[in-house]
Every structure is written in C-alpha cells, then in structure tokens.
Coordinates of C-alpha atoms in Angstrom, one line a residue:
M1 CA 4.9 -64.8 20.3
T2 CA 5.0 -64.5 16.5
H3 CA 8.5 -64.7 14.9
T4 CA 9.5 -62.9 11.7
K5 CA 12.1 -64.2 9.3
P6 CA 15.3 -62.1 9.3
G7 CA 15.0 -61.5 5.6
A8 CA 11.4 -60.2 5.9
S9 CA 12.4 -57.9 8.8
Y10 CA 15.3 -56.4 6.8
A11 CA 13.1 -55.9 3.7
G12 CA 10.4 -54.2 5.7
A13 CA 13.0 -51.8 7.3
M14 CA 14.4 -50.9 3.9
F15 CA 10.9 -50.3 2.5
K16 CA 10.1 -47.9 5.4
M17 CA 13.5 -46.0 4.9
G18 CA 12.8 -45.7 1.2
A19 CA 9.4 -44.3 1.8
L20 CA 10.8 -41.8 4.3
L21 CA 13.4 -40.6 1.9
L22 CA 10.9 -40.3 -0.9
G23 CA 8.7 -38.2 1.4
V24 CA 11.6 -35.9 2.2
V25 CA 12.5 -35.4 -1.5
L26 CA 8.9 -34.7 -2.4
C27 CA 8.5 -32.3 0.4
T28 CA 11.6 -30.3 -0.3
G29 CA 10.6 -26.6 -0.6
C30 CA 7.1 -27.2 0.9
A31 CA 7.8 -24.8 3.8
A32 CA 9.0 -22.1 1.3
A33 CA 5.9 -22.5 -0.8
A34 CA 3.5 -22.3 2.1
P35 CA 1.7 -19.0 2.4
P36 CA 2.6 -16.8 5.4
A37 CA 0.1 -16.7 8.2
G38 CA -2.7 -14.1 7.9
P39 CA -3.0 -11.0 10.1
S40 CA -2.9 -11.8 13.8
S41 CA -5.5 -9.2 14.7
A42 CA -9.0 -8.1 13.8
A43 CA -7.8 -7.7 10.2
A44 CA -8.5 -11.4 9.8
T45 CA -12.2 -10.5 9.6
A46 CA -11.9 -9.4 6.0
A47 CA -14.4 -10.6 3.4
S48 CA -13.8 -13.6 1.2
S49 CA -13.0 -11.2 -1.7
G50 CA -10.2 -9.9 0.5
P51 CA -6.6 -10.9 0.8
A52 CA -5.0 -14.1 -0.2
A53 CA -2.2 -14.9 2.2
S54 CA 0.6 -14.9 -0.3
S55 CA 2.3 -11.9 -1.9
P56 CA 2.1 -11.2 -5.6
A57 CA 5.4 -12.3 -7.0
S58 CA 5.2 -10.1 -10.1
A59 CA 4.0 -6.9 -8.3
A60 CA 7.0 -5.1 -9.6
A61 CA 5.9 -5.6 -13.2
F62 CA 2.6 -3.8 -12.6
T63 CA 2.4 -2.1 -9.2
L64 CA -0.8 -2.3 -7.2
V65 CA -0.7 0.4 -4.6
A66 CA -2.9 -0.4 -1.6
H67 CA -5.0 2.7 -1.4
R68 CA -5.7 3.6 2.2
G69 CA -4.5 0.1 3.1
G70 CA -7.1 -1.5 0.9
A71 CA -10.1 0.5 1.9
L72 CA -12.8 -1.8 0.5
V73 CA -11.3 -4.8 2.3
Y74 CA -10.2 -3.5 5.7
P75 CA -11.1 -0.6 8.0
E76 CA -9.7 2.4 6.0
S77 CA -6.2 3.5 7.0
S78 CA -6.3 1.3 10.1
A79 CA -3.4 -0.5 11.9
E80 CA -5.0 -3.8 10.8
A81 CA -5.1 -2.7 7.1
F82 CA -1.5 -1.7 7.1
E83 CA -0.5 -4.9 8.9
A84 CA -2.1 -7.0 6.2
V85 CA -0.6 -5.0 3.3
G86 CA 2.8 -5.0 5.1
K87 CA 2.9 -8.8 4.5
T88 CA 2.7 -8.4 0.8
A89 CA 4.6 -6.6 -2.0
F90 CA 1.9 -3.9 -2.4
P91 CA 3.1 -0.4 -1.6
I92 CA 1.2 1.0 1.4
E93 CA -0.6 4.2 0.6
T94 CA -2.1 6.6 3.2
D95 CA -3.1 10.2 3.6
L96 CA -1.6 12.3 6.4
R97 CA -3.1 15.0 8.6
Q98 CA -2.0 16.6 11.8
L99 CA -3.6 16.2 15.2
R100 CA -3.7 19.1 17.8
D101 CA -0.1 18.6 18.9
G102 CA 1.3 18.1 15.3
T103 CA 1.3 14.3 15.4
L104 CA 0.8 13.0 11.8
V105 CA -1.9 10.4 11.4
P106 CA -3.4 8.4 8.5
L107 CA -6.7 10.1 7.6
H108 CA -8.2 11.1 4.3
D109 CA -11.0 13.4 5.1
D110 CA -10.7 16.8 6.8
V111 CA -13.0 15.6 9.5
A112 CA -13.0 12.2 11.3
G113 CA -16.7 11.4 11.3
R114 CA -17.1 9.4 8.0
T115 CA -14.8 6.6 8.9
M116 CA -14.3 6.8 12.6
S117 CA -16.4 6.3 15.8
G118 CA -15.5 7.7 19.2
V119 CA -14.1 10.9 17.7
S120 CA -15.3 13.6 15.4
G121 CA -14.4 17.0 14.0
R122 CA -11.2 18.2 12.3
P123 CA -8.0 16.4 13.2
G124 CA -6.4 19.7 14.3
G125 CA -8.8 19.7 17.3
I126 CA -8.2 16.0 18.3
T127 CA -5.7 15.0 21.0
V128 CA -3.4 12.0 20.7
E129 CA -5.3 10.4 23.5
Q130 CA -8.7 10.9 21.8
W131 CA -7.2 9.5 18.6
A132 CA -5.8 6.4 20.2
A133 CA -9.2 5.6 21.9
A134 CA -11.2 5.9 18.7
R135 CA -12.2 3.1 16.3
I136 CA -12.4 2.9 12.5
R137 CA -15.5 1.4 10.8
H138 CA -15.2 -1.7 8.6
P139 CA -16.4 -1.2 5.0
L140 CA -18.3 -4.5 5.1
G141 CA -19.6 -4.3 8.6
G142 CA -16.9 -6.4 10.2
A143 CA -14.8 -5.8 13.3
E144 CA -13.7 -2.2 13.7
G145 CA -10.1 -1.2 13.2
S146 CA -7.5 0.7 15.3
P147 CA -6.1 4.1 14.5
T148 CA -2.4 4.5 14.2
T149 CA 0.2 7.2 13.6
W150 CA 2.7 7.9 10.8
E151 CA 5.5 7.5 13.3
A152 CA 4.2 4.0 14.2
M153 CA 4.0 3.1 10.5
L154 CA 7.6 4.3 10.0
D155 CA 8.7 2.1 12.9
L156 CA 6.9 -1.0 11.6
Y157 CA 7.3 -0.7 7.9
G158 CA 10.0 2.0 7.2
G159 CA 12.8 0.6 5.0
R160 CA 11.0 -2.7 4.6
N161 CA 7.8 -1.8 2.6
V162 CA 7.3 0.9 0.1
L163 CA 5.4 3.7 1.7
V164 CA 3.3 6.1 -0.3
P165 CA 2.1 9.0 2.0
E166 CA 0.1 11.9 0.7
L167 CA 0.6 15.2 2.5
K168 CA -3.1 16.0 2.7
D169 CA -3.0 18.6 5.4
T170 CA -1.5 21.9 4.0
A171 CA -0.2 22.7 7.5
I172 CA 2.4 19.9 7.2
D173 CA 5.8 21.4 6.6
P174 CA 7.3 19.6 3.5
A175 CA 10.9 20.4 4.6
A176 CA 10.4 18.9 8.1
F177 CA 8.6 15.9 6.5
A178 CA 11.5 15.3 4.1
D179 CA 14.0 15.7 6.9
S180 CA 12.2 13.0 8.9
I181 CA 12.5 10.5 6.0
L182 CA 16.1 11.4 5.2
K183 CA 17.2 11.0 8.8
R184 CA 16.0 7.4 8.8
G185 CA 17.7 6.8 5.5
I186 CA 14.7 5.2 3.9
Q187 CA 14.1 7.6 1.0
D188 CA 14.5 4.7 -1.5
K189 CA 11.4 3.1 0.1
V190 CA 9.2 6.2 0.3
V191 CA 7.2 7.9 -2.6
V192 CA 5.5 11.0 -1.2
Q193 CA 2.5 12.4 -3.0
T194 CA 1.0 15.8 -3.3
F195 CA -1.4 17.7 -5.6
S196 CA 0.7 20.9 -5.2
F197 CA 3.3 21.3 -7.8
P198 CA 5.4 23.7 -5.8
A199 CA 5.4 21.3 -2.8
A200 CA 6.2 18.4 -5.2
R201 CA 9.1 20.3 -6.6
A202 CA 10.4 21.2 -3.2
L203 CA 10.2 17.7 -1.9
A204 CA 12.0 16.3 -5.0
R205 CA 14.8 18.9 -4.5
S206 CA 15.1 17.7 -0.9
G207 CA 16.1 14.2 -2.1
L208 CA 12.7 12.4 -1.9
Q209 CA 10.9 10.4 -4.5
V210 CA 7.8 12.3 -5.4
L211 CA 4.5 11.5 -7.0
Y212 CA 2.7 14.5 -8.4
L213 CA -1.0 14.0 -8.3
L214 CA -3.2 15.3 -11.2
R215 CA -6.9 16.0 -11.0
D216 CA -9.2 14.6 -13.7
G217 CA -8.6 16.5 -17.0
E218 CA -5.3 18.1 -15.9
E219 CA -2.4 17.6 -18.4
P220 CA 0.6 19.6 -17.4
D221 CA 3.7 19.5 -19.5
P222 CA 5.5 16.2 -18.9
A223 CA 8.9 17.6 -19.6
S224 CA 8.4 20.3 -16.9
I225 CA 7.4 17.7 -14.4
S226 CA 10.4 15.5 -15.1
S227 CA 12.9 18.4 -15.2
S228 CA 11.8 19.3 -11.7
G229 CA 13.1 16.1 -10.3
I230 CA 9.7 14.5 -9.9
S231 CA 9.8 10.8 -10.6
H232 CA 6.2 9.7 -10.4
V233 CA 2.8 11.0 -11.6
G234 CA -0.6 10.0 -10.4
P235 CA -3.2 11.0 -12.9
H236 CA -7.0 10.2 -12.7
Q237 CA -7.9 6.8 -14.1
D238 CA -9.6 8.5 -17.1
I239 CA -6.3 9.8 -18.4
S240 CA -6.1 9.7 -22.2
S241 CA -3.8 7.1 -23.8
G242 CA -1.9 9.9 -25.6
Y243 CA -1.1 11.9 -22.5
L244 CA -0.2 8.7 -20.6
R245 CA 2.3 7.9 -23.4
S246 CA 3.7 11.4 -23.2
L247 CA 4.3 11.0 -19.5
K248 CA 6.1 7.7 -20.1
D249 CA 8.2 9.3 -22.9
A250 CA 9.3 11.9 -20.4
G251 CA 10.7 9.1 -18.2
L252 CA 8.0 9.3 -15.5
T253 CA 6.5 6.4 -13.6
V254 CA 2.7 6.5 -13.9
W255 CA 0.3 5.2 -11.3
P256 CA -3.3 6.3 -12.1
Y257 CA -5.9 6.4 -9.3
T258 CA -8.2 4.9 -8.0
V259 CA -8.9 1.7 -10.0
N260 CA -11.0 -1.1 -8.6
D261 CA -12.1 -3.0 -11.7
E262 CA -10.2 -5.4 -13.9
T263 CA -11.3 -3.7 -17.2
T264 CA -9.9 -0.3 -16.4
A265 CA -6.7 -1.7 -14.8
A266 CA -6.1 -3.9 -17.9
R267 CA -6.6 -1.0 -20.2
L268 CA -4.3 1.3 -18.4
R269 CA -1.7 -1.5 -18.2
A270 CA -1.9 -2.1 -21.9
E271 CA -1.5 1.7 -22.6
G272 CA 1.7 1.8 -20.6
A273 CA 0.8 2.6 -17.0
D274 CA 3.3 1.2 -14.4
G275 CA 0.6 0.4 -11.9
V276 CA -2.6 1.8 -10.3
F277 CA -3.9 2.8 -6.9
T278 CA -6.6 0.4 -5.8
D279 CA -8.9 -0.2 -2.8
T280 CA -8.9 -4.0 -3.6
P281 CA -5.3 -4.9 -4.4
W282 CA -5.7 -8.6 -3.5
E283 CA -8.7 -9.1 -5.8
L284 CA -7.2 -7.0 -8.6
A285 CA -4.0 -9.0 -8.5
K286 CA -6.0 -12.2 -8.8
Q287 CA -8.0 -10.8 -11.7
L288 CA -4.9 -9.6 -13.6
G289 CA -3.0 -12.7 -12.9
L290 CA -0.2 -11.0 -11.0

C-alpha cells in the first residue's frame, strides 16, 4: 500500500475544491444562455437555412412577423410551423377561412389543393374530420405538416405570443370574431388584419388592434386611417418612402409585406418601417443582426 503525506493530501483536496468552485463561477448563467430545445415534432426537419433555436432578443426594435408560420421554412400554416414560431419572439401570422361547420382554420388560398394533400376544394365544403386527416406539403420537400385550427392556436399561444390573423374569408363575422378575442382577454396580444376598410374600422371600434392591409399602389389618407382607431398598416413592400413617412407621422405602426431579402428589409427599416412580414424570419433576423 502506498502512503501519502498528510500535507500532500490536504493540498490535493484544496486544489480540487478550488477547481470545483472556479467551474461553478465560470458556469454561472450557462443554463440561461443555452438555447431552448427545437421543435419536438416533424418541424425539426427544417432546412439548414431555417430556424436557429434561440429567439431574437431585439425583435421588438424591428418586428419580423412570421408570415404563414415561416412558409419557406416549414409546411405553410401547419401546427409544426406555429410550434416553431411559438418558441420565438416573432409574431405568428396566419390567414383564416371557414370549414363547412364554421370552424376557423389557417389557410391562405380559397382552395386547399396548392398546399395540402388528402383534401381539396373550397374550405366551405370540407368537414372538420377531413381537415384533421389531411397533410400540408413541406416547401423544401421535407416531412409533411399537420393542419390545425384557430381555436387550437388560441389555446396554445393566446395571451403568450402575438397573433396576427387575417380574416381571409368574407363569410367570417367580424363582430363574432372580435367577441371571441375579447372574451379571452387577449386583445393586447392580437393584431387582426383585413384588406377591407369598413371591416378594419368595425374591428377597431370593437376594441381590437387592427392592421389595415393595402394593395400595391394604394395610398389612402393616413389621417383617416388613424382617426378610425386603426393602429397598424400593412402596405406592399414597394411602398414609397414618402408615403411610409406619412403613415408614421400619423402615428401608425407600419409592417410592409412580404419581405424575404435583406436588401428590401434593410431599406424599409432605414425608411422608418416598424417591421415586415416575412416567410423566412430566422434567416432575415440573422442577416439584419437582430
């Protein structure tokens, strides 16, 4: 048996304790700095140009609205896309249409065939069961996504994430929609969009935050928009710098659509836009240094 001198044993123990304490000090905050885990579902099949795991800390300075859940990264308007965006500071954007029984679902087109498999035709002819059994194609050929409903989105993200729904289907009752948001008490976390000025004005008067969408070339009077209680405007990305400034001067928040390149986003930001709608929020955040 080998014997160690008492002094050497004590010195060795003190060295180990010092090393342990140093490790604790150096590691303080490591857990907080570590990025959250990625999506737990098929959303993890996104391309390398897709999401970083962490959220953009400065998203409030220039808002990147995840258009259709990041439609160039995940299956468009899918549960997986919304799950991924829900872990970031990006507002979650989606279009809403009605199924046969009136259920509101995320879908941009007036027919399901472009983005979905297993179901086709107008949403008004699709049952809830058919919707749930369908799949959503991946933009890059990856795993297909799962359809969801607006009610499910509210249950998962309402009051936690900023939701930016567009009432795409004219059959949707703006008053009933507003009531559903107000009853949940989440109106501070919802910005509802529409191309219809009468609908935008009515929704604003009901107590919701409203984004009035403008088509390319439209330049309605900013003061009239603001005086109607509308808080946000969504112009086309080709908006002139002069009109953008007039919207800002009227006190409106301006989010142009749909911007997927750094050059356009940087120009709009420099001209005073508060953010943009984008299909690639993770990549654009990286390019802009957000």
